[in-house]
CSV table of C-alpha atoms and ligand atoms in Angstrom, one decimal:
chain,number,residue,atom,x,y,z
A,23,UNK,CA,55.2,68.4,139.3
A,24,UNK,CA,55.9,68.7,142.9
A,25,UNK,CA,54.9,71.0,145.6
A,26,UNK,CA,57.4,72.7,147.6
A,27,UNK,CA,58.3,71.3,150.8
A,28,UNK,CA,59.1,75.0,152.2
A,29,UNK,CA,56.0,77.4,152.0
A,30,UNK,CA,56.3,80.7,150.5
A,31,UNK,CA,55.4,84.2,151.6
A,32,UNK,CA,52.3,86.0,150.8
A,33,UNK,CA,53.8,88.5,148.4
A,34,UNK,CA,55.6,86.3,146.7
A,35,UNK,CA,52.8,84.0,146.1
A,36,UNK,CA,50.8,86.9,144.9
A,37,UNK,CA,53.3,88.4,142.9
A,38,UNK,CA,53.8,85.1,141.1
A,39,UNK,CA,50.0,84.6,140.4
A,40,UNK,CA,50.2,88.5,139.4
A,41,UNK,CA,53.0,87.3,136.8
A,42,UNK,CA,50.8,84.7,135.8
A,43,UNK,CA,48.2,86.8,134.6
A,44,UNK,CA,49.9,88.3,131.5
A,45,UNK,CA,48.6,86.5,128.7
A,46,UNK,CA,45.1,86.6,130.2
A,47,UNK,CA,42.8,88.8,128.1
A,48,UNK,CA,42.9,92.0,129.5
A,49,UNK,CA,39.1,92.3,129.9
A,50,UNK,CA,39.4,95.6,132.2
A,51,UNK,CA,40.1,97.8,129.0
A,52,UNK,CA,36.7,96.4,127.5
A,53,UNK,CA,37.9,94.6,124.5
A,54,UNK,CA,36.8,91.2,125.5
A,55,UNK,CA,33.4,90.6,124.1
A,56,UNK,CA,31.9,88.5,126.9
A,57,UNK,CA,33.1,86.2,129.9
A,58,UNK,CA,33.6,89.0,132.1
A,59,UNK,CA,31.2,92.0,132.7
A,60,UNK,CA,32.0,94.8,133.9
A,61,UNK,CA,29.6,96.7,135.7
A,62,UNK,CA,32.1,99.6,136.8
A,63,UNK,CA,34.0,100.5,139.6
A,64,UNK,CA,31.4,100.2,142.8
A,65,UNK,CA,29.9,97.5,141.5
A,66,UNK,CA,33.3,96.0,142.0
A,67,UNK,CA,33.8,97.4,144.7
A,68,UNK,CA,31.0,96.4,146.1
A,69,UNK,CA,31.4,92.9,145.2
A,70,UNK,CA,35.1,92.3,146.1
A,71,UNK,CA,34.4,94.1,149.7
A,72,UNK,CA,31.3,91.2,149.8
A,73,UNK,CA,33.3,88.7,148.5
A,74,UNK,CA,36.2,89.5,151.5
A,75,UNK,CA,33.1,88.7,154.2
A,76,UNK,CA,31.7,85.7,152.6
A,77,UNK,CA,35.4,84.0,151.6
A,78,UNK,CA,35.4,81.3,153.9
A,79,UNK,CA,32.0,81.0,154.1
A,80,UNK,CA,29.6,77.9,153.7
A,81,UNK,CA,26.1,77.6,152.4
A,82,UNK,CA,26.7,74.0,153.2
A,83,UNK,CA,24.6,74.6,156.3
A,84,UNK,CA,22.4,77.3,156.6
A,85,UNK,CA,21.9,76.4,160.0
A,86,UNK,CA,25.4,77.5,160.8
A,87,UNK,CA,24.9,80.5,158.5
A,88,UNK,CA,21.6,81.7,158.7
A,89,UNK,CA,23.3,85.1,156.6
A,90,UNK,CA,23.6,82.9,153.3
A,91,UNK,CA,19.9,81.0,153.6
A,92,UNK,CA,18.3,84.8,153.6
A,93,UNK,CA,21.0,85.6,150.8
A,94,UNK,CA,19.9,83.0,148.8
A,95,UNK,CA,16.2,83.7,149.2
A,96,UNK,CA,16.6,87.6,148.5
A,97,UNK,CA,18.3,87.0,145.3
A,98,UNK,CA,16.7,84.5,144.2
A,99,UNK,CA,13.5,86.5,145.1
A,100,UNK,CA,14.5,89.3,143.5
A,101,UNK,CA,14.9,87.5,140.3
A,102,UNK,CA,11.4,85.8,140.3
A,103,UNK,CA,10.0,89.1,141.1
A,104,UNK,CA,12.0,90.4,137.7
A,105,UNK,CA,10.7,87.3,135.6
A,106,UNK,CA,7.1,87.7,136.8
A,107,UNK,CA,6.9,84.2,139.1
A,108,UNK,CA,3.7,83.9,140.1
A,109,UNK,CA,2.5,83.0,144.0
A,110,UNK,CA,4.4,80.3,145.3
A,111,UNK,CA,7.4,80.6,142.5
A,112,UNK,CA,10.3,78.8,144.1
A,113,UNK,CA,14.3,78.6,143.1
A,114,UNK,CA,17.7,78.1,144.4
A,115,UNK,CA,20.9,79.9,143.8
A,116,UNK,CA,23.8,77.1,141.8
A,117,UNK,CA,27.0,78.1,141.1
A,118,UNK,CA,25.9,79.0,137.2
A,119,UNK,CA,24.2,78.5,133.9
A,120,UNK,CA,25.4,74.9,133.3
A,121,UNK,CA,24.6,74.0,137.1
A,122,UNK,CA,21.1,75.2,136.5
A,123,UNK,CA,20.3,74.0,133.7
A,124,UNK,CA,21.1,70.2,134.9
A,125,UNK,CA,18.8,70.6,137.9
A,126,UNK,CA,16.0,72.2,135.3
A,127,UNK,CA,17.0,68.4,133.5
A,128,UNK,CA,16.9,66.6,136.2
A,129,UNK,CA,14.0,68.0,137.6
A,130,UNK,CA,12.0,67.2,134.5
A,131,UNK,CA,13.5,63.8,134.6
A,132,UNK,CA,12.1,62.8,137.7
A,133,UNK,CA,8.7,64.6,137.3
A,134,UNK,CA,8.3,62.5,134.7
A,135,UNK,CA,8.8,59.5,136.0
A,136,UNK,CA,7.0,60.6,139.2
A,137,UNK,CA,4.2,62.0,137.5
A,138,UNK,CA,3.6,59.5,134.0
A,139,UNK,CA,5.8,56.7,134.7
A,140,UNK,CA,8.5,57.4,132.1
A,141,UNK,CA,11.4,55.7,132.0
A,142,UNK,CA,13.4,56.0,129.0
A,143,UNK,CA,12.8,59.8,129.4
A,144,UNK,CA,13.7,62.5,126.5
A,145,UNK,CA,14.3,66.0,125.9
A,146,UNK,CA,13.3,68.3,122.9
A,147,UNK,CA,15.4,71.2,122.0
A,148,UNK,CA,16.5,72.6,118.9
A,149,UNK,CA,20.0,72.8,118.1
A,150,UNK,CA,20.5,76.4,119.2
A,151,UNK,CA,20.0,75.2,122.8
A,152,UNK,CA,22.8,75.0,125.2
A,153,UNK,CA,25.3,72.5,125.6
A,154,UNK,CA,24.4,72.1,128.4
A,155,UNK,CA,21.7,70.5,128.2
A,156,UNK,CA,23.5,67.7,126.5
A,157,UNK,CA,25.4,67.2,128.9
A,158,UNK,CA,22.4,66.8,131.4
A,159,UNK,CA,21.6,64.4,129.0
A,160,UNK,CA,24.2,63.0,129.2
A,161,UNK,CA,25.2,62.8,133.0
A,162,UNK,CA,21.3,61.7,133.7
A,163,UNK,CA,20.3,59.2,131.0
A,164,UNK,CA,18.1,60.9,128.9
A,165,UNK,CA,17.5,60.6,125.0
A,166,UNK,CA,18.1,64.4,123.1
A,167,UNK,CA,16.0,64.4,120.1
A,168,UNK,CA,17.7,68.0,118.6
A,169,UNK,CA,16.1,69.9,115.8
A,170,UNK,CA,17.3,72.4,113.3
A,171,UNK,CA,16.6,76.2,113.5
A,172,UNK,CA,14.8,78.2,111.0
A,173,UNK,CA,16.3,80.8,108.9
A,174,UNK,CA,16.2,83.5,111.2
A,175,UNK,CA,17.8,81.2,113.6
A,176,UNK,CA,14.8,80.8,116.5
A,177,UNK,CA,13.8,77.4,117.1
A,178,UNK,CA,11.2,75.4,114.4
A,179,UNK,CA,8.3,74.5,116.6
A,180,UNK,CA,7.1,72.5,113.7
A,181,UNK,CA,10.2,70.5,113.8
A,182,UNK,CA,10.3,70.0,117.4
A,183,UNK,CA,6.3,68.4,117.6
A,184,UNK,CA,7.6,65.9,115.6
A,185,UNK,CA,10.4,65.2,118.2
A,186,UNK,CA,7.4,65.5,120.9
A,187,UNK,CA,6.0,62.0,122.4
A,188,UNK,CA,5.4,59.9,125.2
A,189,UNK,CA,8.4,59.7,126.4
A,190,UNK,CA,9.1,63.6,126.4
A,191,UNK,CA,9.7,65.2,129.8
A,192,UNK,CA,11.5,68.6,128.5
A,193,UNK,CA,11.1,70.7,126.1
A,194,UNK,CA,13.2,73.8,125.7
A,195,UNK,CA,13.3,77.2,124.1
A,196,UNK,CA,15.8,80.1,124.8
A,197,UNK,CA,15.5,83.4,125.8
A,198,UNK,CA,17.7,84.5,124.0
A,199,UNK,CA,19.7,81.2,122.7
A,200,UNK,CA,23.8,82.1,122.7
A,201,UNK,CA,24.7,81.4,119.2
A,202,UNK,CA,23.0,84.2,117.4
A,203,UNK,CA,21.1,86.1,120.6
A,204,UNK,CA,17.6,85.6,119.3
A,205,UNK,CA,14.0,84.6,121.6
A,206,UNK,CA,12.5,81.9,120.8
A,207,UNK,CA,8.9,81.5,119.9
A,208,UNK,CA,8.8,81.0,123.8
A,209,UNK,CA,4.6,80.3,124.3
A,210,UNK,CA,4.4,77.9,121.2
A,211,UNK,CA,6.9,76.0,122.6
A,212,UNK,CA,5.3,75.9,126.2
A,213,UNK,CA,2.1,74.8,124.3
A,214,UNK,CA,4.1,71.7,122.7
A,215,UNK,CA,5.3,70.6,126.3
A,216,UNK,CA,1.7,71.1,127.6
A,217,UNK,CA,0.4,68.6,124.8
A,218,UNK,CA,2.3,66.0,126.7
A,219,UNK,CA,2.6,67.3,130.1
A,220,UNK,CA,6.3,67.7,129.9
A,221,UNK,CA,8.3,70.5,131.3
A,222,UNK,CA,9.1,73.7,129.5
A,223,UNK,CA,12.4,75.1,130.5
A,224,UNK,CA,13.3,78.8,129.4
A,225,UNK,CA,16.9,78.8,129.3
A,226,UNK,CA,17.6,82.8,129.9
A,227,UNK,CA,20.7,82.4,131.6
A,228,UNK,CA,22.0,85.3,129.4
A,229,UNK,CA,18.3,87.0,129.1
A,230,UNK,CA,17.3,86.7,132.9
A,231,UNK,CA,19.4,90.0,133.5
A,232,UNK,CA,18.6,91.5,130.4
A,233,UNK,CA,15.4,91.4,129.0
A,234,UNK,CA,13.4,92.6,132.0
A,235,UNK,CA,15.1,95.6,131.9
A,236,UNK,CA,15.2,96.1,128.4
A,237,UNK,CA,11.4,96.0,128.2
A,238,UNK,CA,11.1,98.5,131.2
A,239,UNK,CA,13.2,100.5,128.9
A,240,UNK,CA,10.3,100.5,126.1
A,241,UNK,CA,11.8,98.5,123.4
A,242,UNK,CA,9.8,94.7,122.5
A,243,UNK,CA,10.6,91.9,124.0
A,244,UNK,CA,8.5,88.6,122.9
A,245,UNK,CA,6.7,86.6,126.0
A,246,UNK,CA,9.2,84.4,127.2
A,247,UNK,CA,9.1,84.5,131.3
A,248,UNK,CA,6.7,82.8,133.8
A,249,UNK,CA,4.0,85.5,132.2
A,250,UNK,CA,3.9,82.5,129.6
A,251,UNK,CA,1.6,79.9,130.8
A,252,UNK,CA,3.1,77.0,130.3
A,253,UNK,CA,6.8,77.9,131.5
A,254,UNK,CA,7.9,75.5,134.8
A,255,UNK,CA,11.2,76.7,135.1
A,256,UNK,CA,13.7,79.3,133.9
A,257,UNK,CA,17.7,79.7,134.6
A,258,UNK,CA,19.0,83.3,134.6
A,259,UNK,CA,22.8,84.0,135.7
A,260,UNK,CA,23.5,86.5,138.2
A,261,UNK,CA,27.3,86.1,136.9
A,262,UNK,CA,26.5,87.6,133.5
A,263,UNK,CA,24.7,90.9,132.7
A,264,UNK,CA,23.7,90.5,136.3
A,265,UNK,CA,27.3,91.7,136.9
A,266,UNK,CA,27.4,89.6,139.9
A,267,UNK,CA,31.7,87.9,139.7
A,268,UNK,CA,31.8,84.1,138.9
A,269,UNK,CA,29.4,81.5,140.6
A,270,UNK,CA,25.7,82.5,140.5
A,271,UNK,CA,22.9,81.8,139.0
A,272,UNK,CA,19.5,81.3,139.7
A,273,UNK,CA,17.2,78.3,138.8
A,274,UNK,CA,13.4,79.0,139.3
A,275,UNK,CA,10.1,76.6,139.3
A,276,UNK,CA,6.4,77.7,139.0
A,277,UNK,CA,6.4,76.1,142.4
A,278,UNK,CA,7.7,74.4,145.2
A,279,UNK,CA,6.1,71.4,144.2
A,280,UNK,CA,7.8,71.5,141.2
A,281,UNK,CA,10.9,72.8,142.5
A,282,UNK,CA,11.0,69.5,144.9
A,283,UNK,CA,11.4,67.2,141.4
A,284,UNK,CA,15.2,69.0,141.6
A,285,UNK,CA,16.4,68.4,145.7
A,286,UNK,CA,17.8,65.5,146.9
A,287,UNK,CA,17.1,64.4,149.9
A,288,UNK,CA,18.9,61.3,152.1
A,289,UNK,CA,18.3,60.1,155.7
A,290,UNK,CA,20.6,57.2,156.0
A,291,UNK,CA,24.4,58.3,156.4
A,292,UNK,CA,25.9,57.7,159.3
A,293,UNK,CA,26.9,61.3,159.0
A,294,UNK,CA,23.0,62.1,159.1
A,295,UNK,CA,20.2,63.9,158.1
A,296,UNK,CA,21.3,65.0,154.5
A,297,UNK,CA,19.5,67.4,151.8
A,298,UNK,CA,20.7,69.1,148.5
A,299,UNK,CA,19.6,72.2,146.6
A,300,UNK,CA,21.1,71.8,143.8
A,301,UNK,CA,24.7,69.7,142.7
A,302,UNK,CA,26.9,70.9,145.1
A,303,UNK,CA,27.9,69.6,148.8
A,304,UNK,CA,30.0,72.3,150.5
A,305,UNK,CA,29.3,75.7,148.9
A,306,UNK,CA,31.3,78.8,148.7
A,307,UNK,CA,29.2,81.6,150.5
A,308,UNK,CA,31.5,84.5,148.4
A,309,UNK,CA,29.3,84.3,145.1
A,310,UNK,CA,26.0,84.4,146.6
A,311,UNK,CA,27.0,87.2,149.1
A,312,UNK,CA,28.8,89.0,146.0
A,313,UNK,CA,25.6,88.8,143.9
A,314,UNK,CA,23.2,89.8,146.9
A,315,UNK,CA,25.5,93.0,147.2
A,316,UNK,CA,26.0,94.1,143.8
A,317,UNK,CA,22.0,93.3,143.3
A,318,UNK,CA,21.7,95.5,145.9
A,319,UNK,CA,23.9,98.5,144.9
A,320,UNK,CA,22.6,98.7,141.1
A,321,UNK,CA,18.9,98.6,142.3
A,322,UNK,CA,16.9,98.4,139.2
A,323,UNK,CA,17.6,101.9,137.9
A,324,UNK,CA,21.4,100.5,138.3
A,325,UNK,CA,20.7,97.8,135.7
A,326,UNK,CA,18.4,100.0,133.7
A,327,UNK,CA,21.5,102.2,133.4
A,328,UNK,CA,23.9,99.4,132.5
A,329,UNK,CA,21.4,98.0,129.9
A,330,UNK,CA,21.1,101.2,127.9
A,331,UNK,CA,24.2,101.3,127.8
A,332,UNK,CA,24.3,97.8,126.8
A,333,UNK,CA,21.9,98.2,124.0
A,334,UNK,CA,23.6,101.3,123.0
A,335,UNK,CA,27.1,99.7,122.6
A,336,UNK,CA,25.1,96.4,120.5
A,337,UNK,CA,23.1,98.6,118.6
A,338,UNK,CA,26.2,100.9,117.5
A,339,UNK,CA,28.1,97.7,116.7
A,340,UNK,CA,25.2,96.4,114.6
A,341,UNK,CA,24.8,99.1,112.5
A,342,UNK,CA,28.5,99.6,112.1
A,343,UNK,CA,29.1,95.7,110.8
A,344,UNK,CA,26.5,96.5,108.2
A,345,UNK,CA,28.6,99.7,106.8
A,346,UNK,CA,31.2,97.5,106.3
A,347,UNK,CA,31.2,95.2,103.0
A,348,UNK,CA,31.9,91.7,102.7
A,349,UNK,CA,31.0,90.7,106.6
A,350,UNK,CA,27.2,90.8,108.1
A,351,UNK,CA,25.4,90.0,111.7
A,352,UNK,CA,23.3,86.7,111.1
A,353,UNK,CA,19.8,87.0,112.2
A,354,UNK,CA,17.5,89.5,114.2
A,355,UNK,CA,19.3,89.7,117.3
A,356,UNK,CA,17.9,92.5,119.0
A,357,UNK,CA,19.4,92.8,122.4
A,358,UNK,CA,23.3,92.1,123.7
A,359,UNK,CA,24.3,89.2,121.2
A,360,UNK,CA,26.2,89.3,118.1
A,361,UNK,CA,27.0,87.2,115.5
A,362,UNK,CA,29.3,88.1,113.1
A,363,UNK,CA,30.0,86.0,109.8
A,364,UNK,CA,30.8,86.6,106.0
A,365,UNK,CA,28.7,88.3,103.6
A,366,UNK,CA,28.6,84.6,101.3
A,367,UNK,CA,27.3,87.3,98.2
A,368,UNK,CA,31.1,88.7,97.9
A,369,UNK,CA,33.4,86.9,96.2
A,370,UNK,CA,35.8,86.0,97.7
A,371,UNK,CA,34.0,85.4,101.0
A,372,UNK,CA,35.8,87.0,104.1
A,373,UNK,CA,37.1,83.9,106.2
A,374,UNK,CA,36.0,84.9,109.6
A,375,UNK,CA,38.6,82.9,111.6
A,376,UNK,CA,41.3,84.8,109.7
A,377,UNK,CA,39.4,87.9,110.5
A,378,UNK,CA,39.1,86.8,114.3
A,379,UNK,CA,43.0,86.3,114.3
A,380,UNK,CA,43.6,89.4,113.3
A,381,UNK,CA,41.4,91.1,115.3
A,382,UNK,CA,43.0,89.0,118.0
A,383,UNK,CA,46.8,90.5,116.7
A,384,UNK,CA,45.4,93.8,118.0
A,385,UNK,CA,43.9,92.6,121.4
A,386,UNK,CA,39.9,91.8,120.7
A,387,UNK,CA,38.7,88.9,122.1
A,388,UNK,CA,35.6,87.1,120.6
A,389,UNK,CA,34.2,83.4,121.0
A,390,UNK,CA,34.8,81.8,117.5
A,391,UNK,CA,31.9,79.5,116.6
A,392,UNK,CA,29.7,77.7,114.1
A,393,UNK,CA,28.7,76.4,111.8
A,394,UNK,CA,28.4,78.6,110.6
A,395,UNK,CA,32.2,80.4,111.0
A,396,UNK,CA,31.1,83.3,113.3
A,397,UNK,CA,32.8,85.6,115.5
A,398,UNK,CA,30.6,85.8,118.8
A,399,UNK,CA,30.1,89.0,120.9
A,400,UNK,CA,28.3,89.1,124.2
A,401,UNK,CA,28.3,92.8,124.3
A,402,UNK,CA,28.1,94.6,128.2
A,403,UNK,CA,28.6,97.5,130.0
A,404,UNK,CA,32.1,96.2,129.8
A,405,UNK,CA,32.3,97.5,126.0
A,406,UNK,CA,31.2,100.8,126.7
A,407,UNK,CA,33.5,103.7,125.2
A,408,UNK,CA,35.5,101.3,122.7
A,409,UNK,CA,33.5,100.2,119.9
A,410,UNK,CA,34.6,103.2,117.5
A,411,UNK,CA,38.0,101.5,118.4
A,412,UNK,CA,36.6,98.4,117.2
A,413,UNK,CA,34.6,99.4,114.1
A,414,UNK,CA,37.8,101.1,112.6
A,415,UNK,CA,39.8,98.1,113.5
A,416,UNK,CA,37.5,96.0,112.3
A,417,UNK,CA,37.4,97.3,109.1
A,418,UNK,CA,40.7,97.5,108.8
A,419,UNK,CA,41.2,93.8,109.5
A,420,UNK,CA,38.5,92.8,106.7
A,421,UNK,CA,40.5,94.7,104.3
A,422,UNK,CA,44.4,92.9,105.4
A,423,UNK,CA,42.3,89.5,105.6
A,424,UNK,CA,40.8,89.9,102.3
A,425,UNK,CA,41.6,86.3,99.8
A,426,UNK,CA,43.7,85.0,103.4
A,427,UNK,CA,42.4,81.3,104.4
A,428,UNK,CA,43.3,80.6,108.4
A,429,UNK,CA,44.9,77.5,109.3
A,430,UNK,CA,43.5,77.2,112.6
A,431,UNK,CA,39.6,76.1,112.1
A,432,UNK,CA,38.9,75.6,115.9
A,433,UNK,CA,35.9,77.2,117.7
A,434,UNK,CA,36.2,77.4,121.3
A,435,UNK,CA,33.4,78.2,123.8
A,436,UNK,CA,35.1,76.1,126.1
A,437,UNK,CA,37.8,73.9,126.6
A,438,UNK,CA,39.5,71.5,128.4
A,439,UNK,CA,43.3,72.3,129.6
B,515,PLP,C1,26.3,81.1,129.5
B,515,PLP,C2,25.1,80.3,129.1
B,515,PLP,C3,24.8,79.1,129.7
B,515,PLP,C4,25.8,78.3,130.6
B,515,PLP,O1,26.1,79.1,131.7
B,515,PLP,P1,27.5,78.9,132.5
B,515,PLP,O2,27.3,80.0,133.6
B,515,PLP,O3,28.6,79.2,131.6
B,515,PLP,O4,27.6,77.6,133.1
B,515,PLP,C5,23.6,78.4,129.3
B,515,PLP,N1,22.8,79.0,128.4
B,515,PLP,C6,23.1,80.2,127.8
B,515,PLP,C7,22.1,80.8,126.8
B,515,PLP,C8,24.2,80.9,128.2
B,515,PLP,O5,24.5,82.0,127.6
């Protein structure tokens, strides 16, 4: 592959790229379950008219753009305000859930070692946690010591006190996990950390947006946010149910003391004086200016609105899985999340990656994951007006798929080319 000597003109640049596009999923008629959310059309409006101001901006320096430092505290503000951060709560904005959640890793890293001296330093999580936290694991040096779920899919504190020693600087509970979109029994899991003065990290990247406004609306939500004791620090992303585009989230700590554990800070570059937030060096100004703005259009009552909705669209697909024999939603899930997987009491079980391509055939887009073989929805305002569309395809497809085996046994949350 080469690039052109010879430059090319705008519209036909853009009219390749628009070419290009085709086999995307079309998320803008609302039947891709997740990735994009879709707040409707001022919120993108909104956010594209933001994102044209902030383009070529950098949060590199906030000393060169004062704009994006007040940004970043407003939003991330906001957000603390919505979790119930105490006095003194302090956060950053990264560029999303997996950014966040390494500095919540890292940060516990180095308190530990700060703080107790720890230097072979581990984390506790069960195995419905992120990815990403493996991979802080990974990219940091610490030790995962992973735990199974219980039967309704939250996180076995019993198991994880076992895991708990020492050497423990994180322990981790979701609110709500991905796989299956249940809380976790957030407070005993902050007590566990206590018992060794590790961190407790609430991983609510898909909650942060969701749950506050959920309870506003009257329906339960379990303790999970910096109302919990315990609780150092919690990620919540602005680019999901926040309906903020691509490239925000927020990470907050109790504190700023705590917060400090995360920064990086270096004074002997010949290019001087140098200090970090959060991974990044030069940092695109569009996301956080997009996520300011569309924070700002929706207000709460905006995000109320979009979570009714929300819940309205989960609730209807719930209820209309159930109706349907031979397929089920797996656990409690409550809010936004669905899990969709075989009913293992027919015979013969519904293979759910044959059902997922033929749901595919007619353009629905869900994660496939497991174990066990599930279909994954991260249901939005996006959704809203198709799921009768969807229920009567779906049953349609378990009935074509019924005694078919898929050759293609791949899940893929994410990939690599
Ligand atoms: C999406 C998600 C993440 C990762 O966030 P990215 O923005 O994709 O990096 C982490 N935890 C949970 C529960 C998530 O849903």
């Amino acid at each position: 592959m080469e690039l052109a000597r010879q430059g090319r003109s705008v519209d036909a640049v853009i009219a390749d790229l628009e070419a290009k596009r085709r086999d995307d999923v079309k998320w803008a008629d609302g039947r891709t379950f997740g990735m994009v959310y879709n707040g409707g059309p001022s919120v993108h409006e909104v956010a594209e008219r933001a994102a044209r101001l902030y383009l070529h901006e950098n949060a590199l320096n906030t000393k060169a753009f004062p704009s994006l430092g007040q940004i970043q505290s407003e939003v991330v503000g906001w957000t603390a305000n919505l979790l119930h951060g105490p006095d003194g709560v302090a956060g950053f904005l990264t560029s999303g859930g997996t950014e966040s959640i390494l500095c919540a890793v890292l940060a516990a890293r180095e308190r530990g070692h700060a703080e107790r001296g720890i230097t072979e330093p581990e984390i506790v999580l069960a195995e419905s946690a992120h990815a990403a936290f493996h991979k802080g694991a990974h990219l940091f040096g610490l030790k995962v010591r992973k735990t199974r779920v219980q039967d309704d899919w939250t996180a076995d504190v019993d198991a994880m006190a076992k895991e708990v020693g020492p050497n423990t600087v994180l322990v981790v509970g979701s609110a709500p996990q991905y796989p299956q979109g249940v809380v976790d029994p957030i407070p005993a899991i902050a007590e566990l950390a206590a018992s060794v003065d590790a961190n407790c990290h609430v991983d609510a990247c898909m909650g942060g947006f969701v749950l506050p406004f959920v309870e506003m609306l009257g329906r339960e939500v379990p303790p999970w946010d910096f109302r919990v004791e315990g609780v150092h620090s919690i990620s919540a992303d602005v680019h999901k149910l926040g309906y903020a585009p691509k490239g925000v989230s927020v990470i907050l700590h109790r504190s700023k003391a705590l917060r400090k554990y995360q920064t990086f800070v270096f004074d002997g570059w010949l290019g001087g004086f140098y200090a970090s937030p959060n991974l990044q060096g030069t940092r695109s100004g569009l996301p956080m200016a997009a996520a300011w703005a569309v924070m700002q259009h929706l207000g709460i009552d905006g995000y109320l609105e979009l979570t009714r909705q929300t819940l309205e669209n989960a609730d209807r697909m719930r209820a209309g899985i159930a109706a349907i024999d031979g397929i089920q939603v797996l656990g409690d899930g409550r809010y936004h999340l669905v899990a969709l997987a075989a009913d293992q009491s027919v015979e013969p079980p519904i293979d759910i990656f044959a059902l997922g391509d033929a749901l595919l055939a007619r353009g629905w887009f869900h994660d496939r994951q497991g174990p066990p073989d599930t279909l994954h929805s991260t249901v939005s305002n996006s959704n809203t007006g198709v799921i009768e569309r969807y229920l009567a395809d779906l049953k349609e497809c378990v009935r074509e798929v019924r005694g078919q085996v898929a050759d293609d046994r791949s899940t893929n949350y994410a990939t690599l080319e």
